[in-house]
Each structure stands twice: as C-alpha cells, then as structure tokens.
Tab-separated table of C-alpha atoms in Angstrom:
chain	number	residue	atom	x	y	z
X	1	UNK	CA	96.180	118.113	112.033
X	2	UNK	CA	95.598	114.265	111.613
X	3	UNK	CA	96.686	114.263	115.303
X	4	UNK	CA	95.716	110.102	115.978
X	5	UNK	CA	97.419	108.994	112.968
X	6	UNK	CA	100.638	111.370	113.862
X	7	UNK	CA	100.341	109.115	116.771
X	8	UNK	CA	99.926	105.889	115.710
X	9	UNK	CA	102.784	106.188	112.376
X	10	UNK	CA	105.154	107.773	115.238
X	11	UNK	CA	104.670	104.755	117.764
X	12	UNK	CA	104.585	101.967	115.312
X	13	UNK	CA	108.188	103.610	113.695
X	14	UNK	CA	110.026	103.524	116.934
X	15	UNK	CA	108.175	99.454	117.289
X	16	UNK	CA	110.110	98.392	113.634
X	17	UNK	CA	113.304	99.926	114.982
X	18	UNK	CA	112.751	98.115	118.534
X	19	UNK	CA	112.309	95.101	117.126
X	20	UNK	CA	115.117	95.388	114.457
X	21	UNK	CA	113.139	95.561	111.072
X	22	UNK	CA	115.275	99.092	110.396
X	23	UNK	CA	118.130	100.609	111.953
X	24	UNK	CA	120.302	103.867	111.733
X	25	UNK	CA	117.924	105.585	110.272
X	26	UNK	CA	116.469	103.115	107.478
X	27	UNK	CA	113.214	102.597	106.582
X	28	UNK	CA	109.567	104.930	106.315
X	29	UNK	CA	106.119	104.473	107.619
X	30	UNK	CA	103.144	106.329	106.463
X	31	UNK	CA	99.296	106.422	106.868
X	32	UNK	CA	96.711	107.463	104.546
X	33	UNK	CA	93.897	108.966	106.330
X	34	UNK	CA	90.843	108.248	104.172
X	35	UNK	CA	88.000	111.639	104.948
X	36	UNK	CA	90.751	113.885	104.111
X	37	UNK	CA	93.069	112.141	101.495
X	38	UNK	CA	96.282	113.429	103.271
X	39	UNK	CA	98.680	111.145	104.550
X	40	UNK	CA	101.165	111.363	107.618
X	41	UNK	CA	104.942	110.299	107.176
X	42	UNK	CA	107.735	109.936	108.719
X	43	UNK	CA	110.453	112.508	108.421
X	44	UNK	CA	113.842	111.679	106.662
X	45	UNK	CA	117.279	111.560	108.710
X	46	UNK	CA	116.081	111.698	112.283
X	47	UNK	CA	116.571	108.799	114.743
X	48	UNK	CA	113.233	107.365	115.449
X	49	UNK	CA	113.850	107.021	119.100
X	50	UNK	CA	113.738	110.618	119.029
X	51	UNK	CA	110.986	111.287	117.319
X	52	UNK	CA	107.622	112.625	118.568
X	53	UNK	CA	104.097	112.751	116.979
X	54	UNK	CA	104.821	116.376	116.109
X	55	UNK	CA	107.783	115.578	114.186
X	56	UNK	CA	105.218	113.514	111.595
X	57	UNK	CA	104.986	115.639	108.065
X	58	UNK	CA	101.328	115.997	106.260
X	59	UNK	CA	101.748	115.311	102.697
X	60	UNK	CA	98.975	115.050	100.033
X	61	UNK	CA	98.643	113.514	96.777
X	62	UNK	CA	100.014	116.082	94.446
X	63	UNK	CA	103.439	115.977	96.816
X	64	UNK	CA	102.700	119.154	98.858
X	65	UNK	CA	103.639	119.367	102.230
X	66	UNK	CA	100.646	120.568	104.089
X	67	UNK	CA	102.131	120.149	107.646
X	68	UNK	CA	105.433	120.373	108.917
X	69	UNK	CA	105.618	122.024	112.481
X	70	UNK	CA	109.268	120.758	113.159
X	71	UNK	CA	110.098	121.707	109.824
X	72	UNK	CA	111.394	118.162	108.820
X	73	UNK	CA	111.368	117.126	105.680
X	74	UNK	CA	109.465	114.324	104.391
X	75	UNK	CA	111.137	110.867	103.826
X	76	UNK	CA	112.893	110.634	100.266
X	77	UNK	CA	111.085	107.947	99.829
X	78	UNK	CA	107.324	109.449	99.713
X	79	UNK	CA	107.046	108.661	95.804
X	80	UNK	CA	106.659	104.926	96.611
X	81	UNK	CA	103.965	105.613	98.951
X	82	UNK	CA	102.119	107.651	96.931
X	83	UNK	CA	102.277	105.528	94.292
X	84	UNK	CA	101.257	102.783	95.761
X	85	UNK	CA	98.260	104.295	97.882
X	86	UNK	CA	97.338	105.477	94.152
X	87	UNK	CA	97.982	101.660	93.045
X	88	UNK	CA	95.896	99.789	96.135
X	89	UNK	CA	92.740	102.119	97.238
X	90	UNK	CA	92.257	99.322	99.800
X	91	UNK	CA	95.137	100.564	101.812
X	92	UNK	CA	95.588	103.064	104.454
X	93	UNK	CA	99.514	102.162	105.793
X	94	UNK	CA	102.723	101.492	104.421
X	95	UNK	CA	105.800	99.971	106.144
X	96	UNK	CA	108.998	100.166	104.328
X	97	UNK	CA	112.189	98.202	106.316
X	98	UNK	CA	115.623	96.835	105.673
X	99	UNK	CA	115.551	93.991	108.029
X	100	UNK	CA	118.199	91.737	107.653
X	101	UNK	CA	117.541	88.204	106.298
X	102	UNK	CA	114.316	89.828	103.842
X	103	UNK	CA	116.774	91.973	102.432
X	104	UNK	CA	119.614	89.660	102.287
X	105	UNK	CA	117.147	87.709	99.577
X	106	UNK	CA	116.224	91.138	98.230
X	107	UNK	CA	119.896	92.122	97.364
X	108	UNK	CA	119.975	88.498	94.933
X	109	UNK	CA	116.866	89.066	93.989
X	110	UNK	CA	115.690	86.132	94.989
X	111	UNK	CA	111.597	85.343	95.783
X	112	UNK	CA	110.577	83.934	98.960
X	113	UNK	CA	108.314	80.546	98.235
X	114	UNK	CA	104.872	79.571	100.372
X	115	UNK	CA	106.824	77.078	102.662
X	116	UNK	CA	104.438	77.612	105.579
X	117	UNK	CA	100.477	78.550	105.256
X	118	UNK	CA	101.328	81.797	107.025
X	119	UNK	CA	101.804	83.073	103.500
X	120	UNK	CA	97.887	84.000	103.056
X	121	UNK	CA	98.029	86.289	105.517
X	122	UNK	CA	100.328	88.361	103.643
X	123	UNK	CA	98.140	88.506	100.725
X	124	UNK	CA	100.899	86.899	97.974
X	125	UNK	CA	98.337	85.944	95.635
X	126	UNK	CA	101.338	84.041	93.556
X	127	UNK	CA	102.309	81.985	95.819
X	128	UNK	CA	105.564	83.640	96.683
X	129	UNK	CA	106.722	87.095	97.971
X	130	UNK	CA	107.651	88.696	94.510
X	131	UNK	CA	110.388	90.934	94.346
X	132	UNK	CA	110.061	94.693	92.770
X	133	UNK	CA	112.587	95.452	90.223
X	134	UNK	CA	115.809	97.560	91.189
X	135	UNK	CA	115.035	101.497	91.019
X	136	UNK	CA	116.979	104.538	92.437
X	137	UNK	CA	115.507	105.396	96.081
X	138	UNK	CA	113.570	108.541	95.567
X	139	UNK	CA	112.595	108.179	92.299
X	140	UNK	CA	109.333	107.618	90.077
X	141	UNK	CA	111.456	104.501	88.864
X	142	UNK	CA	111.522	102.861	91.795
X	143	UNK	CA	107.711	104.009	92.729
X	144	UNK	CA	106.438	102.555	89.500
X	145	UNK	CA	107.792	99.778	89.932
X	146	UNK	CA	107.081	98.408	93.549
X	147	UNK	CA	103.282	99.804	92.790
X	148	UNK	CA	102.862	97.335	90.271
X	149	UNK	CA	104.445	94.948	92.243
X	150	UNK	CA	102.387	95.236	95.158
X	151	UNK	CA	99.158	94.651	92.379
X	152	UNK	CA	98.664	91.736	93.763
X	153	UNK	CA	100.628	90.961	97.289
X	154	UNK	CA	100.456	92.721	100.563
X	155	UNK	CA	104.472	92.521	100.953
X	156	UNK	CA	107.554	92.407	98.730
X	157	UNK	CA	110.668	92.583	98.576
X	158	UNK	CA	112.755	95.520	97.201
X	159	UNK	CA	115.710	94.342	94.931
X	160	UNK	CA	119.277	95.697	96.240
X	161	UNK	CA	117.417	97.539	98.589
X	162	UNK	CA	114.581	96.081	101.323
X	163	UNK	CA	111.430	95.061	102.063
X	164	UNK	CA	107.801	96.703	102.223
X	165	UNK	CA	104.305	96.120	103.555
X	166	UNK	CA	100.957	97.750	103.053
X	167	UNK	CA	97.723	97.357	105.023
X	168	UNK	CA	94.478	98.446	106.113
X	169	UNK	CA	96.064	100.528	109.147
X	170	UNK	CA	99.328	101.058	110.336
X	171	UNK	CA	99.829	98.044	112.684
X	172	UNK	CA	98.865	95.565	110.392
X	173	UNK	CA	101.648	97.032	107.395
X	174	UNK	CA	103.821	96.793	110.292
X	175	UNK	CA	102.585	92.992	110.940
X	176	UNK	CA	102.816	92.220	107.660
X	177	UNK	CA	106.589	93.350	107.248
X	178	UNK	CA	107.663	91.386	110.649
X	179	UNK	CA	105.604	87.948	109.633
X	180	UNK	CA	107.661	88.726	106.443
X	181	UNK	CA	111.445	89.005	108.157
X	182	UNK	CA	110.185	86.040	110.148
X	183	UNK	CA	109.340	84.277	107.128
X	184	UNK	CA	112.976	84.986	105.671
X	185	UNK	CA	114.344	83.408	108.436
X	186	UNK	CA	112.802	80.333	108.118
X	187	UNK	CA	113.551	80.446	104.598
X	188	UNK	CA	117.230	80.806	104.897
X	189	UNK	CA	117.320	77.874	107.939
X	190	UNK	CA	115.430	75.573	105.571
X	191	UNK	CA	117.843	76.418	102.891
X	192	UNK	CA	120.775	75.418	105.422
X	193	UNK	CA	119.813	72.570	106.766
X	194	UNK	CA	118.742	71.372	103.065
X	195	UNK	CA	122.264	71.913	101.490
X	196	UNK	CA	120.614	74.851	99.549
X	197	UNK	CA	118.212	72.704	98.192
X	198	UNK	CA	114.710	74.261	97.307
X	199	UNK	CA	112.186	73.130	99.936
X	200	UNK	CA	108.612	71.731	98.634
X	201	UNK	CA	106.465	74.807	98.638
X	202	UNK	CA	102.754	75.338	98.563
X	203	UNK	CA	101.156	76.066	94.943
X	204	UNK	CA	98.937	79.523	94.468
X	205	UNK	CA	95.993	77.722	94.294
X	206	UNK	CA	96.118	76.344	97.650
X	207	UNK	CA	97.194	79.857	99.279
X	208	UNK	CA	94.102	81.884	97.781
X	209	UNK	CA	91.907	79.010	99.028
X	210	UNK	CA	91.442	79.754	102.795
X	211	UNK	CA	88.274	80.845	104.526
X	212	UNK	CA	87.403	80.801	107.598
X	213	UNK	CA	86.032	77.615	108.771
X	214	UNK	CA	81.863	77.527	108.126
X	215	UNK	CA	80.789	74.487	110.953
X	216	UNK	CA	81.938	77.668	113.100
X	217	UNK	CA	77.991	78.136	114.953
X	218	UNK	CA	77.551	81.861	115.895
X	219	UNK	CA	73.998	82.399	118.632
C-alpha cells in the first residue's frame, strides 16, 4: 500500500538524520497521499538508519492505523500532522526535526527575523519564522497549536521543543526545515559578531513581494 511514498518518507528520514537535522531517534516525517487521503509515517523509537520502506505505518484521518506490516507503531507525534494536513489542504509532507541552532532559539522562544531574502521561500508571510506555543508532545495541545501556527508560514519553530516544515511533497518539507537550521545559523553568527545586537531585518511587505522576474522571454 502507498508503496512510492513508503519510499520516498523512508529515504528522505534517513537524509535529515545524515545531515544532522535529528538524531537518536528525534524527529517524524510523513506524507499525505492525496487520491486516497491516507498518509505514510514514520514509526516511533527505531533508528532511522535501520529503517526500510516496509517499516513506514499507514494512518488515516480519523487516527486508524490501516498498515503496519512490521508492526511498528506510529510516531507519538501523528496528532500534529494530522492537524496540520487538516489546517493546510495545500500540503502533502511534513518534516518535524530538532536540529541544533533552530531549536536552541525554539527552547527561548525566540523568532527568527527576515535577515536574508531566502525567507520567501519558506513561506513566513510575517516576516519572521513564528514560534508555536509550548504543548506536551503527543497531545491535541501541542497539535492545535503548531496548526494554527503554520496558518500562515511554511516552517516554525516549536517552543522547548524543535522545529517543523510542511510542503507540497516530501523533499521540499525536508528543504524547507534545512534552509531553516541554515537560517538559524546565520542568525546566531550575526547575533555574535553584533554583541547580541538585533540585525536590520527585512519588513513583511517586502518578503510577500517576490515574483518571478516578467522581462524573462519564453519562445
């Protein structure tokens, strides 16, 4: 069942951990796969280095497990997806990491400012990478919360807890979470070489202004 997006959610999983966005276990993926309505996530508690496409869990929107032929469970943290597919119709992935510098403004709950353009591309229609409010993992709390958080930004960041990413497949959530560490990083070297001092940063207006160019001539 939903054999291509076992697949692609398996692969992309083991990428985050590769690249650092989630270690020792942290962090979910999941795909929405739009004919059916089911969605394919990760398990909870298993290494993702040793994870195979068969080891992916078919969940649908009432919270039944449709599909489990390793008999994993689904990760804890399935609320939060559903939630927010139910939230953003527009999106078919979901990337949820703890890499380190995001998370490190996370736990202070501090927002991330437009100090580069890049921001656009991450769909932060306020100018800034908002913050979700604090909510017990696993809960409706927490799922309510970074739902109506993600209302109006394709990333945010999870307060005491991490960071998470939606888009229209599962590579680009997972883009959108690692332009997001990478942003974090800049912010926190800005903030160091600035004696802590708040860099200028781009207003909303400016962000939700880009098109592509139109002198571009297609034959």
């Amino acid at each position: 069942m939903l054999d291509y997006l076992k697949q692609e959610v398996c692969e992309l999983s083991k990428k985050a951990q590769r690249s650092g966005l989630c270690k020792h276990k942290s962090g979910n993926f999941s795909a929405r796969d739009n004919e059916s309505g089911l969605f394919v996530f990760t398990p909870t508690g298993v290494d993702r280095e040793l994870l195979t496409p068969r080891d992916m869990v078919v969940v649908d929107q009432d919270v039944h497990v449709i599909e489990n032929l390793s008999g994993l469970k689904p990760t804890s943290e399935l609320l939060m997806h559903l939630k927010t597919y139910e939230a953003r119709p527009d999106v078919s992935a979901i990337a949820h990491t703890h890499s380190m510098y995001a998370t490190s403004f996370a736990i202070i709950n501090k927002t991330i400012p437009a100090i580069v353009y890049e921001l656009q591309a991450l769909g932060a229609k306020r100018g800034y990478v908002p913050v979700a409010p604090y909510g017990r993992p696993g809960t409706y709390e927490l799922a309510n919360h970074v739902a109506n958080t993600l209302h109006d930004s394709d990333v945010a960041l999870m307060e005491k807890h991490g960071t998470i990413g939606i888009g229209k497949n599962i590579y680009d959530a997972y883009l959108k979470v690692s332009y997001l560490e990478e942003l974090a990083q800049m912010y926190y070297n800005v903030l160091t070489l600035n004696g802590s001092k708040e860099p200028n940063a781009l207003p909303s207006s400016e962000i939700v202004q880009w098109a592509y160019p139109k002198e571009v001539i297609f034959s």
